Short mmCIF file of C-alpha atoms in Angstrom, two decimals:
data_model
loop_
_atom_site.label_atom_id
_atom_site.label_comp_id
_atom_site.label_asym_id
_atom_site.label_seq_id
_atom_site.Cartn_x
_atom_site.Cartn_y
_atom_site.Cartn_z
CA UNK A 1 118.93 32.68 110.75
CA UNK A 2 115.27 31.30 110.83
CA UNK A 3 115.15 27.80 111.84
CA UNK A 4 112.50 25.26 110.72
CA UNK A 5 110.46 27.23 108.36
CA UNK A 6 109.34 24.69 105.76
CA UNK A 7 111.07 21.68 104.76
CA UNK A 8 111.21 21.77 100.99
CA UNK A 9 111.63 25.63 100.68
CA UNK A 10 114.92 25.73 102.77
CA UNK A 11 117.24 28.32 101.50
CA UNK A 12 120.81 27.05 101.97
CA UNK A 13 122.43 23.63 101.77
CA UNK A 14 123.00 23.78 105.56
CA UNK A 15 119.33 24.64 106.04
CA UNK A 16 118.37 21.67 104.02
CA UNK A 17 120.69 19.38 105.90
CA UNK A 18 119.19 20.48 109.12
CA UNK A 19 115.67 20.03 107.93
CA UNK A 20 115.94 16.52 106.78
CA UNK A 21 116.88 14.87 110.14
CA UNK A 22 114.55 11.95 111.05
CA UNK A 23 113.15 11.98 107.35
CA UNK A 24 113.29 9.24 104.68
CA UNK A 25 116.30 9.95 102.49
CA UNK A 26 118.13 8.59 99.47
CA UNK A 27 121.97 8.87 99.81
CA UNK A 28 123.87 8.04 96.59
CA UNK A 29 127.60 7.29 96.91
CA UNK A 30 130.28 7.89 94.23
CA UNK A 31 130.28 4.34 93.43
CA UNK A 32 126.67 4.51 92.42
CA UNK A 33 125.27 2.52 95.29
CA UNK A 34 122.03 4.01 96.80
CA UNK A 35 121.09 3.86 100.41
CA UNK A 36 117.40 4.50 101.38
CA UNK A 37 116.45 4.85 105.11
CA UNK A 38 115.85 7.39 107.84
CA UNK A 39 118.57 9.90 108.37
CA UNK A 40 119.37 9.80 112.08
CA UNK A 41 122.20 12.57 111.82
CA UNK A 42 125.05 13.80 109.94
CA UNK A 43 128.15 15.90 110.65
CA UNK A 44 130.34 18.42 108.78
CA UNK A 45 132.23 15.82 106.74
CA UNK A 46 128.92 14.48 105.52
CA UNK A 47 129.41 11.39 107.53
CA UNK A 48 125.85 10.06 107.90
CA UNK A 49 124.12 7.76 110.54
CA UNK A 50 121.01 6.15 109.04
CA UNK A 51 118.37 3.74 110.38
CA UNK A 52 116.32 1.11 108.63
CA UNK A 53 118.61 1.36 105.75
CA UNK A 54 118.31 -0.60 102.36
CA UNK A 55 121.09 -0.87 100.11
CA UNK A 56 120.46 -0.84 96.21
CA UNK A 57 123.08 -1.63 93.73
CA UNK A 58 121.88 -1.09 90.06
CA UNK A 59 118.44 -0.57 91.49
CA UNK A 60 118.40 -3.91 92.95
CA UNK A 61 117.97 -4.41 96.81
CA UNK A 62 121.10 -6.06 98.03
CA UNK A 63 121.21 -5.61 101.86
CA UNK A 64 119.37 -4.21 104.78
CA UNK A 65 120.99 -2.67 107.85
CA UNK A 66 119.31 -1.72 111.18
CA UNK A 67 121.86 1.03 111.55
CA UNK A 68 124.49 2.34 109.16
CA UNK A 69 127.36 4.64 109.48
CA UNK A 70 128.29 6.10 106.10
CA UNK A 71 131.72 7.61 105.56
CA UNK A 72 131.15 11.28 104.24
CA UNK A 73 133.80 11.25 101.45
CA UNK A 74 131.85 8.76 99.61
CA UNK A 75 128.67 10.73 99.40
CA UNK A 76 127.65 12.05 96.07
CA UNK A 77 124.27 13.50 97.17
CA UNK A 78 121.47 13.20 99.70
CA UNK A 79 118.00 13.59 98.52
CA UNK A 80 114.55 13.47 100.38
CA UNK A 81 112.71 10.44 99.44
CA UNK A 82 109.08 10.66 98.15
CA UNK B 1 147.44 9.99 117.67
CA UNK B 2 145.73 6.79 118.89
CA UNK B 3 147.06 4.49 116.08
CA UNK B 4 150.30 6.32 116.02
CA UNK B 5 150.70 5.30 119.69
CA UNK B 6 149.45 1.83 118.87
CA UNK B 7 151.98 1.28 116.03
CA UNK B 8 154.77 2.60 118.37
CA UNK B 9 154.15 -0.36 120.57
CA UNK B 10 154.81 -2.63 117.48
CA UNK B 11 158.23 -1.36 116.73
CA UNK B 12 160.60 -4.33 116.64
CA UNK B 13 157.86 -6.70 115.80
CA UNK B 14 157.04 -8.51 112.68
CA UNK B 15 154.08 -7.09 110.77
CA UNK B 16 152.29 -7.66 107.44
CA UNK B 17 151.30 -4.66 105.55
CA UNK B 18 148.82 -4.99 102.69
CA UNK B 19 149.11 -2.06 100.31
CA UNK B 20 146.13 -0.69 98.03
CA UNK B 21 147.82 -2.22 95.11
CA UNK B 22 147.36 -5.62 96.60
CA UNK B 23 151.06 -5.98 97.36
CA UNK B 24 151.71 -7.90 100.82
CA UNK B 25 154.98 -7.13 102.64
CA UNK B 26 156.01 -8.81 105.69
CA UNK B 27 158.82 -7.40 107.68
CA UNK B 28 160.09 -5.85 111.04
CA UNK B 29 158.78 -2.38 111.90
CA UNK B 30 161.48 -0.03 112.35
CA UNK B 31 159.63 3.19 112.83
CA UNK B 32 156.40 5.01 112.34
CA UNK B 33 155.34 8.74 112.30
CA UNK B 34 152.17 10.61 112.84
CA UNK B 35 151.03 10.04 109.26
CA UNK B 36 151.36 6.30 109.88
CA UNK B 37 154.18 6.26 107.33
CA UNK B 38 156.25 3.19 108.27
CA UNK B 39 159.72 1.77 107.80
CA UNK B 40 160.23 -1.98 107.49
CA UNK B 41 163.34 -4.05 107.51
CA UNK B 42 164.31 -7.56 106.55
CA UNK B 43 161.14 -7.51 104.24
CA UNK B 44 159.73 -10.40 102.29
CA UNK B 45 156.90 -10.23 99.68
CA UNK B 46 154.20 -12.79 100.14
CA UNK B 47 153.67 -13.54 96.43
CA UNK B 48 157.19 -13.32 95.30
CA UNK B 49 156.56 -14.96 91.92
CA UNK B 50 154.13 -12.10 91.10
CA UNK B 51 156.54 -9.32 92.13
CA UNK B 52 159.97 -10.61 91.30
CA UNK B 53 161.42 -7.11 91.31
CA UNK B 54 160.75 -7.11 95.16
CA UNK B 55 163.32 -10.02 95.70
CA UNK B 56 166.09 -7.62 96.13
CA UNK B 57 164.48 -5.39 98.59
CA UNK B 58 165.63 -5.66 102.26
CA UNK B 59 164.41 -2.34 103.85
CA UNK B 60 161.60 -0.30 102.66
CA UNK B 61 159.63 2.90 103.43
CA UNK B 62 155.87 2.84 103.08
CA UNK B 63 153.74 5.82 102.68
CA UNK B 64 150.81 5.75 105.06
CA UNK B 65 148.18 6.65 102.52
CA UNK B 66 148.95 3.57 100.31
CA UNK B 67 148.28 1.18 103.11
CA UNK B 68 145.06 -0.82 103.09
CA UNK B 69 145.57 -3.19 106.20
CA UNK B 70 148.20 -4.03 108.75
CA UNK B 71 148.36 -7.31 110.49
CA UNK B 72 149.84 -6.98 114.01
CA UNK B 73 151.21 -10.14 115.70
CA UNK B 74 148.48 -11.53 117.95
CA UNK B 75 150.27 -11.29 121.17
CA UNK B 76 151.23 -7.62 120.85
CA UNK B 77 147.48 -6.50 120.92
CA UNK B 78 146.12 -5.59 124.37
CA UNK B 79 142.42 -5.02 123.54
CA UNK B 80 141.67 -3.56 127.16
CA UNK B 81 144.18 -0.81 126.63
CA UNK B 82 142.87 -0.16 123.27
CA UNK B 83 139.38 0.26 124.50
CA UNK B 84 140.25 2.75 127.06
CA UNK B 85 142.45 4.74 124.76
CA UNK B 86 139.63 4.69 122.14
CA UNK B 87 136.98 5.97 124.58
CA UNK B 88 139.27 8.56 125.86
CA UNK B 89 139.97 9.92 122.38
CA UNK B 90 136.19 9.66 121.33
CA UNK B 91 135.29 11.87 124.39
CA UNK B 92 137.95 14.53 123.72
CA UNK B 93 137.38 14.58 120.00
CA UNK B 94 133.89 16.02 120.47
CA UNK C 1 147.97 10.64 127.56
CA UNK C 2 147.46 10.74 131.45
CA UNK C 3 147.73 14.45 131.50
CA UNK C 4 145.04 15.14 134.22
CA UNK C 5 146.83 16.75 137.27
CA UNK C 6 145.60 16.24 140.68
CA UNK C 7 143.80 19.65 140.66
CA UNK C 8 142.00 18.75 137.56
CA UNK C 9 140.77 15.46 138.88
CA UNK C 10 137.45 16.76 140.12
CA UNK C 11 136.80 18.56 136.74
CA UNK C 12 137.65 15.49 134.85
CA UNK C 13 135.18 13.46 136.94
CA UNK C 14 132.51 16.10 136.36
CA UNK C 15 133.10 15.97 132.75
CA UNK C 16 132.88 12.15 132.66
CA UNK C 17 129.48 12.28 134.40
CA UNK C 18 128.28 14.78 131.93
CA UNK C 19 129.43 12.59 129.03
CA UNK C 20 128.05 9.58 130.74
CA UNK C 21 124.54 10.96 130.42
CA UNK C 22 125.08 11.34 126.62
CA UNK C 23 126.96 8.17 126.26
CA UNK C 24 124.05 5.96 125.04
CA UNK C 25 122.64 8.47 122.62
CA UNK C 26 123.47 9.16 118.91
CA UNK C 27 123.88 12.79 118.41
CA UNK C 28 126.50 12.68 115.69
CA UNK C 29 127.31 9.94 113.15
CA UNK C 30 130.46 8.75 114.81
CA UNK C 31 128.39 7.89 118.14
CA UNK C 32 127.13 5.03 116.16
CA UNK C 33 130.61 3.65 115.70
CA UNK C 34 131.40 4.50 119.39
CA UNK C 35 128.38 2.42 120.53
CA UNK C 36 129.87 -0.56 118.53
CA UNK C 37 133.10 -0.68 120.55
CA UNK C 38 133.80 -4.15 121.66
CA UNK C 39 131.01 -5.42 119.50
CA UNK C 40 131.06 -7.32 116.18
CA UNK C 41 130.67 -4.92 113.22
CA UNK C 42 130.24 -5.30 109.47
CA UNK C 43 132.45 -2.96 107.33
CA UNK C 44 132.10 -2.23 103.78
CA UNK C 45 135.40 -1.05 101.96
CA UNK C 46 136.11 0.14 98.46
CA UNK C 47 136.77 -2.39 95.69
CA UNK C 48 134.08 -4.96 96.83
CA UNK C 49 135.69 -5.83 100.12
CA UNK C 50 133.80 -6.60 103.24
CA UNK C 51 134.93 -7.32 106.80
CA UNK C 52 133.28 -8.80 109.86
CA UNK C 53 135.06 -8.48 113.21
CA UNK C 54 135.04 -7.14 116.69
CA UNK C 55 135.75 -3.47 116.88
CA UNK C 56 138.52 -2.81 119.33
CA UNK C 57 139.57 0.58 118.44
CA UNK C 58 138.78 3.56 115.89
CA UNK C 59 139.52 7.08 115.30
CA UNK C 60 137.80 9.97 113.69
CA UNK C 61 139.33 8.94 110.31
CA UNK C 62 137.68 5.48 110.77
CA UNK C 63 140.99 3.84 110.90
CA UNK C 64 140.07 0.73 112.77
CA UNK C 65 141.42 -2.14 114.65
CA UNK C 66 139.35 -5.26 114.38
CA UNK C 67 139.70 -8.64 116.10
CA UNK C 68 138.60 -12.25 114.98
CA UNK C 69 138.26 -10.88 111.42
CA UNK C 70 136.76 -12.42 108.47
CA UNK C 71 137.36 -10.67 105.06
CA UNK C 72 135.55 -11.28 101.99
CA UNK C 73 136.62 -10.02 98.62
CA UNK C 74 134.40 -10.19 95.72
CA UNK C 75 135.76 -10.56 92.18
CA UNK C 76 133.24 -9.89 89.02
CA UNK C 77 134.08 -11.17 85.82
CA UNK C 78 132.01 -11.20 82.75
CA UNK C 79 132.33 -14.50 80.65
CA UNK C 80 133.46 -13.28 77.17
CA UNK C 81 131.11 -15.70 75.20
CA UNK C 82 127.96 -15.78 77.27
CA UNK C 83 128.28 -12.35 78.82
CA UNK C 84 127.21 -14.00 81.94
CA UNK C 85 128.47 -12.30 85.11
CA UNK C 86 130.53 -14.57 87.07
CA UNK C 87 131.03 -13.64 90.79
CA UNK C 88 133.79 -15.09 92.67
CA UNK C 89 134.38 -14.51 96.43
CA UNK C 90 137.44 -15.15 98.46
CA UNK C 91 137.35 -15.58 102.24
CA UNK C 92 140.21 -15.30 104.82
CA UNK C 93 140.54 -15.18 108.54
CA UNK C 94 142.84 -12.92 110.37
CA UNK C 95 143.24 -12.60 114.22
CA UNK C 96 143.83 -8.82 114.18
CA UNK C 97 143.54 -6.31 111.62
CA UNK C 98 144.27 -2.62 111.37
CA UNK C 99 142.19 -0.93 108.48
CA UNK C 100 143.08 2.45 107.16
CA UNK C 101 139.96 4.55 107.27
CA UNK C 102 140.23 6.03 103.75
CA UNK C 103 138.93 2.76 102.29
CA UNK C 104 135.93 2.56 104.40
CA UNK C 105 132.37 3.18 102.95
CA UNK C 106 129.99 1.76 105.56
CA UNK C 107 130.05 0.59 109.12
CA UNK C 108 126.98 -1.35 110.54
CA UNK C 109 126.48 -3.18 113.90
CA UNK C 110 126.80 -6.81 112.91
CA UNK C 111 123.91 -8.77 114.44
CA UNK C 112 121.07 -6.59 112.66
CA UNK C 113 122.34 -7.57 109.28
CA UNK C 114 120.27 -9.86 107.19
#
């Protein structure tokens, strides 16, 4: 498998997940809450460690966390932030 | 296995179990299994007015998956043992 | 639990030294939780529940044992006449609390929180 070709043109979900480490991401949970921050790492359960995380509820900033662990079962999607 | 071992040390002690449906039960822990299912005896419900049907319940079995919290008695928690066991388990889990 | 035999002792020590090198780094998400052991953490649960307490133990499911715990439950109600959202929160303190992992959504080291 070719590692680290380009970031946006990655082929499989696993390639995408590998390519976004250290990047700014948006993580949406099933509850609708969004977390915006830098993705430190993730595992096979989609547990996520993030840095400089901001929590948005209904588009409003509600909290900031220096470090945050998010339990994978709550994750709806992970997307690259602009 | 860590919390299974922990709960085994609480057998015979009074604990308070809060379920995901908000029901709070206090009783003596009789036994626990690997799923953290628990058996309690001499139970009382904290809000009996709200759950009158629970008044006649003496013993009960609680499925582990419906538990939200368990409050162990303060004197039966040894934090040093827990720290060591947790570090050991974290190392072996990788 | 103490399964290491005398013969395996050296190997175990070696393995420990190996892990000690990595013990302060975050390579997988659970490392973040491991580094919070014996520290105060903030935990967000389902159904608008929040906990603050000292993390004494956890496992891979995020079952946890917290000490000196403060729980905050938030209840949202909409006033039927004015449609204003009324937010009530209840606080309580518990010496020790076992928390089942399946209700957990987020864990953060406490002191960094705004």
